[in-house]
mmCIF file of C-alpha atoms in Angstrom:
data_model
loop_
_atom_site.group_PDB
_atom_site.id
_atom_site.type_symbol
_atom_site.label_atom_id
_atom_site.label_comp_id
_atom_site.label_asym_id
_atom_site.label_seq_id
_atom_site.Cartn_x
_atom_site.Cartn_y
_atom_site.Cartn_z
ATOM 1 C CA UNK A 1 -2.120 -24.178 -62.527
ATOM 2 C CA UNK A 2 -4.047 -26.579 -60.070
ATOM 3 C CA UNK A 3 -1.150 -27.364 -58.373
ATOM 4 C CA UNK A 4 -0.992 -23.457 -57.763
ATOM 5 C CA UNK A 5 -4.167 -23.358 -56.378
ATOM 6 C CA UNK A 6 -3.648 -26.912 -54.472
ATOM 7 C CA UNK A 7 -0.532 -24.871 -52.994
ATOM 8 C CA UNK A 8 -2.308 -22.047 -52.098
ATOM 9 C CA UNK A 9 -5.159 -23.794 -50.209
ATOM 10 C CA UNK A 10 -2.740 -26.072 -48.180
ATOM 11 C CA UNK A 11 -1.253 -22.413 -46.820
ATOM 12 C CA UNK A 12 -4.380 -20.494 -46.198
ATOM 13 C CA UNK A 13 -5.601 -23.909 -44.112
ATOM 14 C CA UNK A 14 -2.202 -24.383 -42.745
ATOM 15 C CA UNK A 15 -2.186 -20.429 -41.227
ATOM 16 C CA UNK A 16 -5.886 -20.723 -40.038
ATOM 17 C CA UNK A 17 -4.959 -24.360 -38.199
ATOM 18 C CA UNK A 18 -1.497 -22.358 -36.816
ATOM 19 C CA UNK A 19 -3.648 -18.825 -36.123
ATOM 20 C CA UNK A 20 -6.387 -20.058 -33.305
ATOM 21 C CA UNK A 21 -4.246 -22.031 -31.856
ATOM 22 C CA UNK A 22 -1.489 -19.218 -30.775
ATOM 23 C CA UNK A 23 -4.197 -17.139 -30.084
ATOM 24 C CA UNK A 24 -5.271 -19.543 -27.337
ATOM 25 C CA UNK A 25 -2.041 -19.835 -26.081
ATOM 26 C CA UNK A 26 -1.548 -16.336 -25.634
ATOM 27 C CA UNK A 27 -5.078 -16.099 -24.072
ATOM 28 C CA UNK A 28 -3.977 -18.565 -21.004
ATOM 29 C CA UNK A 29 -1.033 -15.976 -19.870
ATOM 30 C CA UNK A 30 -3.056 -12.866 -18.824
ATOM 31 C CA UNK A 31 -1.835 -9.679 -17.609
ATOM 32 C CA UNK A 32 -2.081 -8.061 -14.176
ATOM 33 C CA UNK A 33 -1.289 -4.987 -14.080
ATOM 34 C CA UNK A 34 0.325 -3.829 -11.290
ATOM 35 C CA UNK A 35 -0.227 -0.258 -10.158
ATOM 36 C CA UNK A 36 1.804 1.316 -7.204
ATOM 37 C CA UNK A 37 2.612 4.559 -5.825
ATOM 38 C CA UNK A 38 5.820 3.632 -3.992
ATOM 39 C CA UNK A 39 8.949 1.849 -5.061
ATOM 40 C CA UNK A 40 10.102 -1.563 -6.169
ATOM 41 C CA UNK A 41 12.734 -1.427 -3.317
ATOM 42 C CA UNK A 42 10.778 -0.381 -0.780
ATOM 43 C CA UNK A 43 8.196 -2.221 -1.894
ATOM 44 C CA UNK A 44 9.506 -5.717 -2.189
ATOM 45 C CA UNK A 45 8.240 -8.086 1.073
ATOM 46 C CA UNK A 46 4.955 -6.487 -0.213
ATOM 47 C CA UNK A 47 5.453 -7.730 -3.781
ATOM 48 C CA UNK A 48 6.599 -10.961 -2.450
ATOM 49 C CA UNK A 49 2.880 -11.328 -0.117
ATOM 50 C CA UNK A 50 0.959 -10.247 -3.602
ATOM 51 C CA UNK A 51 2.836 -12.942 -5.524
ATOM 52 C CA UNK A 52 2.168 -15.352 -2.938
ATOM 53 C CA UNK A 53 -1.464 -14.397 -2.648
ATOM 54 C CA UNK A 54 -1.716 -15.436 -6.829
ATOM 55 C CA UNK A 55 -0.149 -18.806 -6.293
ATOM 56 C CA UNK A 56 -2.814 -19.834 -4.111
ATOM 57 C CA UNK A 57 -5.207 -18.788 -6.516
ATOM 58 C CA UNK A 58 -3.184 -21.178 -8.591
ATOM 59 C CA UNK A 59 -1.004 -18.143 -10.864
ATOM 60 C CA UNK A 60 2.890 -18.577 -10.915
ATOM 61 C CA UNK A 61 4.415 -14.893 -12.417
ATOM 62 C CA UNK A 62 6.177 -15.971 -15.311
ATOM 63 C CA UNK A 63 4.476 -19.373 -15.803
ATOM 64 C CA UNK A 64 0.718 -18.591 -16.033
ATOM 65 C CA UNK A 65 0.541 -15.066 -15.706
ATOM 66 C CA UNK A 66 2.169 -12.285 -16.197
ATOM 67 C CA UNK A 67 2.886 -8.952 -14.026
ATOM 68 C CA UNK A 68 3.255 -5.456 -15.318
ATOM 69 C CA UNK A 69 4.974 -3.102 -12.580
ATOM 70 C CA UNK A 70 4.101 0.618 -12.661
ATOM 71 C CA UNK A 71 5.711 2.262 -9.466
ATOM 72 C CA UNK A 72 5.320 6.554 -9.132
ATOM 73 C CA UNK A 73 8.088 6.557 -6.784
ATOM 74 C CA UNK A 74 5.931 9.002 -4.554
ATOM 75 C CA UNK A 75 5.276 11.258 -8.010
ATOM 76 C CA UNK A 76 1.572 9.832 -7.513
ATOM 77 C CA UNK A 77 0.964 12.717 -10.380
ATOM 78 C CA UNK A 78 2.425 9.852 -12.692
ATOM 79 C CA UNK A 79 0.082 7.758 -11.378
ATOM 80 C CA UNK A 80 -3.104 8.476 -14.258
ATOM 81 C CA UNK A 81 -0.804 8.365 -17.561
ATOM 82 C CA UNK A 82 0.415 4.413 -15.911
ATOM 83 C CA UNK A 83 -3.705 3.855 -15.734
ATOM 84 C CA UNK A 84 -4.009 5.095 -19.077
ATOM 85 C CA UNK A 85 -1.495 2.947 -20.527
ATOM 86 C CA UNK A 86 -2.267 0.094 -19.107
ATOM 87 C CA UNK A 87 -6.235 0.421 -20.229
ATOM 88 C CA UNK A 88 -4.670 0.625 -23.525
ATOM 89 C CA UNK A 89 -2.973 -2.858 -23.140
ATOM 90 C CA UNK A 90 -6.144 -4.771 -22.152
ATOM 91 C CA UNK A 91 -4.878 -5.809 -19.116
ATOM 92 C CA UNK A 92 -6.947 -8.764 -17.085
ATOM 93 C CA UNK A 93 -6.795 -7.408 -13.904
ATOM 94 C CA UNK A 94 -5.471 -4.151 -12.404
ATOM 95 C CA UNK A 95 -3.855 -4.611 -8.194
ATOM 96 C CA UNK A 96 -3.565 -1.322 -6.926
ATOM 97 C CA UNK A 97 -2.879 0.547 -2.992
ATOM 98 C CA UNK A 98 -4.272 3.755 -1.797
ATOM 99 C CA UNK A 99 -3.002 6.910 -4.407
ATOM 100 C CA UNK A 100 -3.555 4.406 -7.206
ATOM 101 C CA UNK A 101 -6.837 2.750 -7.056
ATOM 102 C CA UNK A 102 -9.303 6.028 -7.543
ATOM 103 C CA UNK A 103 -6.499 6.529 -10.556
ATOM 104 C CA UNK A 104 -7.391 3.307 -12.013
ATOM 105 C CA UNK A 105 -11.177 3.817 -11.124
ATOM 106 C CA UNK A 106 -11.343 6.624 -13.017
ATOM 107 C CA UNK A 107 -9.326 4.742 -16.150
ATOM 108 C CA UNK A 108 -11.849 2.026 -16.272
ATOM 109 C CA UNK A 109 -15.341 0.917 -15.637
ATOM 110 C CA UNK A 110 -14.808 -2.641 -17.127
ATOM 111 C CA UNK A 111 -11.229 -3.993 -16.561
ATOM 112 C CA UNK A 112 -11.493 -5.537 -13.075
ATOM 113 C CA UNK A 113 -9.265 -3.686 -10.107
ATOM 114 C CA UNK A 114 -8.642 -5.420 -6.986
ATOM 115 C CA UNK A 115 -6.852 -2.728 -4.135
ATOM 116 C CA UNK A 116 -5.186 -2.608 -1.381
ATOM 117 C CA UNK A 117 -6.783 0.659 0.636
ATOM 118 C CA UNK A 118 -5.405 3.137 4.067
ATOM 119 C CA UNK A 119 -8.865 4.801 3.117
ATOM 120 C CA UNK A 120 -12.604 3.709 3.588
ATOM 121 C CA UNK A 121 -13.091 2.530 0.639
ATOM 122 C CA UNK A 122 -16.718 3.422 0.956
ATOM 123 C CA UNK A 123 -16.285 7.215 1.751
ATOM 124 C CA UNK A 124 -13.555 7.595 -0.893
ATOM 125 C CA UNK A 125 -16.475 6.132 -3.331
ATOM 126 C CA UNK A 126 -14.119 3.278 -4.328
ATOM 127 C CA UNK A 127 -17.267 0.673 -3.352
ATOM 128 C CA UNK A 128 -20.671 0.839 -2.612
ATOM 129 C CA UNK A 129 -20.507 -1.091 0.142
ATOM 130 C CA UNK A 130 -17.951 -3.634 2.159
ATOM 131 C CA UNK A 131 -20.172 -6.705 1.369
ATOM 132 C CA UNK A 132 -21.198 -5.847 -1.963
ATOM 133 C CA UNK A 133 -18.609 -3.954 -3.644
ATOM 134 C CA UNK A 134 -20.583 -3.363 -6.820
ATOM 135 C CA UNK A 135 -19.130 -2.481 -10.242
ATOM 136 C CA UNK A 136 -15.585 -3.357 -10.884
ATOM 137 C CA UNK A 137 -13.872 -2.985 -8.034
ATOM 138 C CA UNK A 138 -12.897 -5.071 -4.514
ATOM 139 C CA UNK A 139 -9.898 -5.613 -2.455
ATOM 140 C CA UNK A 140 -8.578 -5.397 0.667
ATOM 141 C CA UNK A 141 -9.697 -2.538 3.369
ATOM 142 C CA UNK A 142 -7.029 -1.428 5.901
ATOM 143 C CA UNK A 143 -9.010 1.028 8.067
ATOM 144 C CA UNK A 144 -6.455 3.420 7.774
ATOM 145 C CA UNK A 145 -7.937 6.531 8.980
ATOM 146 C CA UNK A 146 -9.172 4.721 11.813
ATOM 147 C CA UNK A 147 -5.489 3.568 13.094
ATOM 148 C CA UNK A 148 -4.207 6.938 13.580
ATOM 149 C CA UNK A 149 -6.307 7.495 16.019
ATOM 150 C CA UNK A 150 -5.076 4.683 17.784
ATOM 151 C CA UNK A 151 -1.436 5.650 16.977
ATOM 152 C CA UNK A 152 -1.547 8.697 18.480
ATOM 153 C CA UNK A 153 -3.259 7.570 21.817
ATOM 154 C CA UNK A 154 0.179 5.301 21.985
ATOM 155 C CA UNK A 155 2.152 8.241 20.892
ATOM 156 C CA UNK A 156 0.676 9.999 23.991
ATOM 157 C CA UNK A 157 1.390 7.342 26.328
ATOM 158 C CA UNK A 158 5.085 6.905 25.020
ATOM 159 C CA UNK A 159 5.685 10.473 25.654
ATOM 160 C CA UNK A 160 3.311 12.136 28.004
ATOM 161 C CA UNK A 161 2.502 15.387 28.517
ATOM 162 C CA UNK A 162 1.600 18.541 26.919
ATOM 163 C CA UNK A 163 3.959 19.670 24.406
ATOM 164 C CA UNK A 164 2.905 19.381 20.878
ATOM 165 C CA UNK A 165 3.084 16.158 18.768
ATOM 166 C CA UNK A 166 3.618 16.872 14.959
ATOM 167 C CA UNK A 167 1.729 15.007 12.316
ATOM 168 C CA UNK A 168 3.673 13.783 8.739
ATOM 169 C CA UNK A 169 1.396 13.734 6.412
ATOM 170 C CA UNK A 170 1.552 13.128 2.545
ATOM 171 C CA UNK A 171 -0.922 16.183 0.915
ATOM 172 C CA UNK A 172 -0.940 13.963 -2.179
ATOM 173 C CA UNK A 173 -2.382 10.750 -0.649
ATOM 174 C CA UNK A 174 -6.194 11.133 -1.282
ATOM 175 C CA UNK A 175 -6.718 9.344 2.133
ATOM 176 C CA UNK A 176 -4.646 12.747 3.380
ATOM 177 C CA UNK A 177 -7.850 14.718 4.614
ATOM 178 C CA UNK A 178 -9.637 11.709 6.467
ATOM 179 C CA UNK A 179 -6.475 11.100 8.042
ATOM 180 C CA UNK A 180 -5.976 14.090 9.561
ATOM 181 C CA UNK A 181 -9.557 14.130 10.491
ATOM 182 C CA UNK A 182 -9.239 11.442 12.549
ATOM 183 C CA UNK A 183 -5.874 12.494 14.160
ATOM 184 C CA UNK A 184 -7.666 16.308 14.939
ATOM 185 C CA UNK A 185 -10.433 14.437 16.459
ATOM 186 C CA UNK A 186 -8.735 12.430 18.666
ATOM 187 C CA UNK A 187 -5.812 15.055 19.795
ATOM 188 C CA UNK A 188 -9.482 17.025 21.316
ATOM 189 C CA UNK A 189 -10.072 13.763 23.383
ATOM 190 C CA UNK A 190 -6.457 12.981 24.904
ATOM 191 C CA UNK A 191 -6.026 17.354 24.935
ATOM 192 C CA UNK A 192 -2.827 16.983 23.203
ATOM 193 C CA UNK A 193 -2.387 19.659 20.647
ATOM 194 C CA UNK A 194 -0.953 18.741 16.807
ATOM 195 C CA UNK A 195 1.103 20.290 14.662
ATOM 196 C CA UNK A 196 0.778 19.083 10.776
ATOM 197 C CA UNK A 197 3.683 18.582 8.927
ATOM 198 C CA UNK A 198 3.086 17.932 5.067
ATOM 199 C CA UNK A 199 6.041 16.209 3.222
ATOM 200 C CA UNK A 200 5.697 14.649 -0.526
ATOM 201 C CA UNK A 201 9.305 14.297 -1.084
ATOM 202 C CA UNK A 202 12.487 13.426 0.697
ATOM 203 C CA UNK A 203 13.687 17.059 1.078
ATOM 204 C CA UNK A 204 10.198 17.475 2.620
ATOM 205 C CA UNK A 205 10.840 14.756 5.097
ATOM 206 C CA UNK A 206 13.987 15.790 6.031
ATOM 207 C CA UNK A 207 13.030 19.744 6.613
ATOM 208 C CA UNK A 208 9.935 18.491 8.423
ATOM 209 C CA UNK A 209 12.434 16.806 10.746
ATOM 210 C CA UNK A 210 14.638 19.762 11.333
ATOM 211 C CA UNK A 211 11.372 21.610 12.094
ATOM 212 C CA UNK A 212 10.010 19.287 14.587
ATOM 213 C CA UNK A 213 13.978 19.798 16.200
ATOM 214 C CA UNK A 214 13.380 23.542 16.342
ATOM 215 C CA UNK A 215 9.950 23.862 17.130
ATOM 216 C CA UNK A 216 10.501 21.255 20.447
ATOM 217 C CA UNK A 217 7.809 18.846 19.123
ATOM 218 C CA UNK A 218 7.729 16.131 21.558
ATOM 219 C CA UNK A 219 7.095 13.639 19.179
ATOM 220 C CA UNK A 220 6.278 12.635 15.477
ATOM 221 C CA UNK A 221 3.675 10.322 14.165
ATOM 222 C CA UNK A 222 4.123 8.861 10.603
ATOM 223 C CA UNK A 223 0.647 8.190 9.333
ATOM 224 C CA UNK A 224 0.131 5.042 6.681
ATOM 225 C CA UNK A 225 1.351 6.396 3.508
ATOM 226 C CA UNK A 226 2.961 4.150 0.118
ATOM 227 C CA UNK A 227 5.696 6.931 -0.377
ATOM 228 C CA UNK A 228 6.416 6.762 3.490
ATOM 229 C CA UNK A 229 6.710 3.303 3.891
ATOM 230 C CA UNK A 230 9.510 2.845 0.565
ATOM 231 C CA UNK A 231 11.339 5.776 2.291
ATOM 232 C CA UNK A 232 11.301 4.108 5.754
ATOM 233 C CA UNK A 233 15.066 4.172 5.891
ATOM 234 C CA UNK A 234 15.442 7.836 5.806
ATOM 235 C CA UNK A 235 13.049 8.237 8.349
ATOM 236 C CA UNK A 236 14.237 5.616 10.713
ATOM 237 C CA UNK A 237 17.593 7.443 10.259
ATOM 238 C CA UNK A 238 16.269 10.522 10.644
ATOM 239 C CA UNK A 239 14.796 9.956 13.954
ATOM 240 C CA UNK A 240 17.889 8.471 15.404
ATOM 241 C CA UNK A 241 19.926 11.575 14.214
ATOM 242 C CA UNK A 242 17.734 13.983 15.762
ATOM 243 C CA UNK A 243 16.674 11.817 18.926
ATOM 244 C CA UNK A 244 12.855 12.002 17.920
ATOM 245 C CA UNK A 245 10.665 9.607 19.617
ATOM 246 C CA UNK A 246 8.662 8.182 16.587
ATOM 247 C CA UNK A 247 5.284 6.283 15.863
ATOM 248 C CA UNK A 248 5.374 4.398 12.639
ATOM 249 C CA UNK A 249 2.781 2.898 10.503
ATOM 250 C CA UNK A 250 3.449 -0.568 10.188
ATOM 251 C CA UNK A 251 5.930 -3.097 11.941
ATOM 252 C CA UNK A 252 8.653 -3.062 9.102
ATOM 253 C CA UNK A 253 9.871 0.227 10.517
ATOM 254 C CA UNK A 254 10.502 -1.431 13.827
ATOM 255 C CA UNK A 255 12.523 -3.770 12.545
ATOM 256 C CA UNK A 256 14.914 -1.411 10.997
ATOM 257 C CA UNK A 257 15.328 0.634 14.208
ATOM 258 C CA UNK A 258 12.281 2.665 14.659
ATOM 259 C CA UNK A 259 10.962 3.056 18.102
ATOM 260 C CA UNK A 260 7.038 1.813 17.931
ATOM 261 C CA UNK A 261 4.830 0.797 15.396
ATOM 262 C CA UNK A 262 0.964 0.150 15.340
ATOM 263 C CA UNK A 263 -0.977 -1.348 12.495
ATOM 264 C CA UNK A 264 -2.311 -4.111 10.168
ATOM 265 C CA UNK A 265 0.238 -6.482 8.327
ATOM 266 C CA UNK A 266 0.663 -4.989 5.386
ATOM 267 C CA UNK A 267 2.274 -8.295 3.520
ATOM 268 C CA UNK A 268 -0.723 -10.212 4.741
ATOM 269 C CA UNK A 269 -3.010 -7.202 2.892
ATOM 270 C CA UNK A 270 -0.839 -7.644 -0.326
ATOM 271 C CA UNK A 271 -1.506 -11.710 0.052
ATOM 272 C CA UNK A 272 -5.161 -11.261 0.570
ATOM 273 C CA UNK A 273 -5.471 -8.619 -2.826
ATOM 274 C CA UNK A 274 -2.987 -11.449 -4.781
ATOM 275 C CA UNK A 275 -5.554 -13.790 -4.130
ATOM 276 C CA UNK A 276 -8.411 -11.713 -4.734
ATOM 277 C CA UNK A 277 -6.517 -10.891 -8.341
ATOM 278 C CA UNK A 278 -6.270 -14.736 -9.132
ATOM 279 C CA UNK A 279 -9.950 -15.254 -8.153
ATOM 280 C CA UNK A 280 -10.754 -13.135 -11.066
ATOM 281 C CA UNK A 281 -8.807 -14.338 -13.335
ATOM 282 C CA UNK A 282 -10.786 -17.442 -12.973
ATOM 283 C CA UNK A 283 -13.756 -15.867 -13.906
ATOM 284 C CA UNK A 284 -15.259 -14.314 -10.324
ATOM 285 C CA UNK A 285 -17.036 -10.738 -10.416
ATOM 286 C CA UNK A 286 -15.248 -8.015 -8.557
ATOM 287 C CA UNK A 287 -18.789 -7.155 -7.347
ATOM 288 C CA UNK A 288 -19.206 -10.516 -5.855
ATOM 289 C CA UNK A 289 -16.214 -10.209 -3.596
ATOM 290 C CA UNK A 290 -16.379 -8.844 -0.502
ATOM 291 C CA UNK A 291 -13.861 -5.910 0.710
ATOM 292 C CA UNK A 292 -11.828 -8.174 2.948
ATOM 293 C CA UNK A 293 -11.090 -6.241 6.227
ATOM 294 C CA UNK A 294 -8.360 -7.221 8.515
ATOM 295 C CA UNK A 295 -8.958 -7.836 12.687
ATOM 296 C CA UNK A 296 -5.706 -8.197 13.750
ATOM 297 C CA UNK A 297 -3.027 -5.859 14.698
ATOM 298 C CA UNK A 298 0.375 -5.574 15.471
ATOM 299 C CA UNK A 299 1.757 -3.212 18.128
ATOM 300 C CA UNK A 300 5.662 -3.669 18.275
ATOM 301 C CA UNK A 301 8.020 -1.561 19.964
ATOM 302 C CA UNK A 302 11.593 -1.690 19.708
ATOM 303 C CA UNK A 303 12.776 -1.624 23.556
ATOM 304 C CA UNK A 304 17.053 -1.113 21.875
ATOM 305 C CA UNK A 305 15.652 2.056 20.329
ATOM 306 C CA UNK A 306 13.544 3.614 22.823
ATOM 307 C CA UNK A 307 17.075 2.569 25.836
ATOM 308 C CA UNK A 308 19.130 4.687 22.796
ATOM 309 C CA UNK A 309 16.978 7.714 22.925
ATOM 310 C CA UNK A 310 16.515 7.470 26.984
ATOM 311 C CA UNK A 311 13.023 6.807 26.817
ATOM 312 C CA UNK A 312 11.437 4.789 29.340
ATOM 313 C CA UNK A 313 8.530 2.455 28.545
ATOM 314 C CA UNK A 314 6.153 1.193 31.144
ATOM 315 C CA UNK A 315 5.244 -2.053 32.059
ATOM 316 C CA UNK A 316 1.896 -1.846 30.973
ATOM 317 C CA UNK A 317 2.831 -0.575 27.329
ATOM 318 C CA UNK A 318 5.596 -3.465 26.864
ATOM 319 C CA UNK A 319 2.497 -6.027 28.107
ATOM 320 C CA UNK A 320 0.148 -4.778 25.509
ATOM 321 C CA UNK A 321 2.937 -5.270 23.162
ATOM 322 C CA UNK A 322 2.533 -8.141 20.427
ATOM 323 C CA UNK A 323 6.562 -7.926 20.130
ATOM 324 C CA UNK A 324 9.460 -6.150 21.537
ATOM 325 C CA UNK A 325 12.502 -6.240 20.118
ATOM 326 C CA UNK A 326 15.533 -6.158 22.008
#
């Protein structure tokens, strides 16, 4: 009988030695959750900058931390079930870009979110402020809004004139209305008159292509939106099919054959929220981070493209260029 008991001791100390100690293992892989309203292909040189940012925060994926991928695929309706499920995991830290992080805000007041934002984050009540965030949120600040205005005054020197320019815009991006704020306000400086074209799909897209055909818009400007960007091919392609001068959002459109592109790096904002995510994982307070805000940006035009569609560019755009590709 007291060897029974001897027995039964040695096990119950045995599991409570084995217990804490695979508890702490498990406690030095955390979880980021990874929110996203595009797609993984689409999506990848951005994924790439984000895992870079970690590392030099000191997290490898796979090693030291671990990634959870929820991508809407431009369904940013699916966007608030992903939240919810990941709140229900415990994640450490939840990364997420424009449709997603007021998703996630609204999920959870105490996991930690670091974004990537087109939107003011201030106005779309994300943060109290740029320098102190507050609560428990930070990230990364594109000025979004703020860029189309730009984009369009290049639009208007690319193809001068008076006939309309039409607008894509995503209705379900909650940046949407301040976007095309900005763009109405602007089109009443230069006097060029808009024409808004809202497009949540890829059967949008295309029709708001054929429309822009038939209605003789001069032009189209793509404003900065995560289903836009992962669909970039069809509307490169689109543009070449229908001979539409184009204005894109960021510079990995030009690469692929679109005509002109005006705005922040969008891989260096994915670095810059990585690194904010690794940060707290070490222990920092999203409140104590400030919304990092890009100064540089890149206006590219791709000189092959505009020769294809018999558009000529002047000497002063192609000097205010930071690259033209030929």
């Amino acid at each position: 009988m007291a060897d029974k008991y001897r027995r039964l001791f040695l096990t119950l100390v045995g599991g409570a030695a084995v217990w804490p100690l695979a508890t702490r293992t498990a406690e030095k892989t955390p979880v980021v959750g990874f929110l996203n309203g595009g797609s993984p292909d689409g999506y990848a040189k951005y994924v790439t900058g984000f895992l870079n940012g970690l590392m030099e925060a000191g997290y490898v994926e796979g090693k030291n931390v671990t990634v959870d991928y929820r991508w809407a695929k431009g369904q940013y309706d699916r966007l608030e079930a992903m939240a919810a499920d990941l709140v229900r995991q415990k994640v450490a830290v939840i990364a997420a870009n424009t449709p997603a992080a007021p998703v996630a805000k609204a999920a959870t007041s105490e996991i930690p979110i670091v974004f990537v934002s087109t939107g003011d984050a201030v106005i779309g009540g994300l943060v109290a402020g740029f320098n102190r965030p507050g609560a428990n949120m930070t990230g990364v600040g594109l000025l979004g809004p703020p860029l189309e205005t730009k984009r369009l005054g290049l639009l208007h020197e690319f193809v001068p004139g008076n006939v309309p320019i039409r607008i894509l815009v995503n209705p379900a991006n909650p940046a949407a209305d301040l976007q095309l704020q900005q763009l109405r306000d602007a089109a009443d400086v230069i006097k060029r008159h808009i024409d808004i074209a809202p497009a949540s799909t890829a059967v949008e897209i295309e029709t708001a292509f054929e429309i822009a055909v038939r209605q003789k818009s001069s032009a189209l400007l793509v404003v900065q939106d995560p289903f836009y960007n992962s669909q970039r091919w069809q509307l490169v392609a689109l543009a070449a099919r229908h001979k539409l001068p184009v204005m894109y959002p960021v510079r990995e459109f030009a690469e692929i054959g679109g005509l002109v592109s005006y705005g922040h790096n969008l891989v260096d904002g994915y670095r810059a929220m990585g690194v904010y995510a690794g940060r707290i994982l070490k222990g920092e307070k999203p409140a104590d981070l400030p919304v990092v805000q890009p100064t540089k940006f890149e206006f590219v035009i791709n000189l092959k493209t505009a020769k294809e569609l018999g558009l000529p560019v002047s000497a002063a755009l192609l000097a205010r260029a930071d690259e033209v590709i030929e």
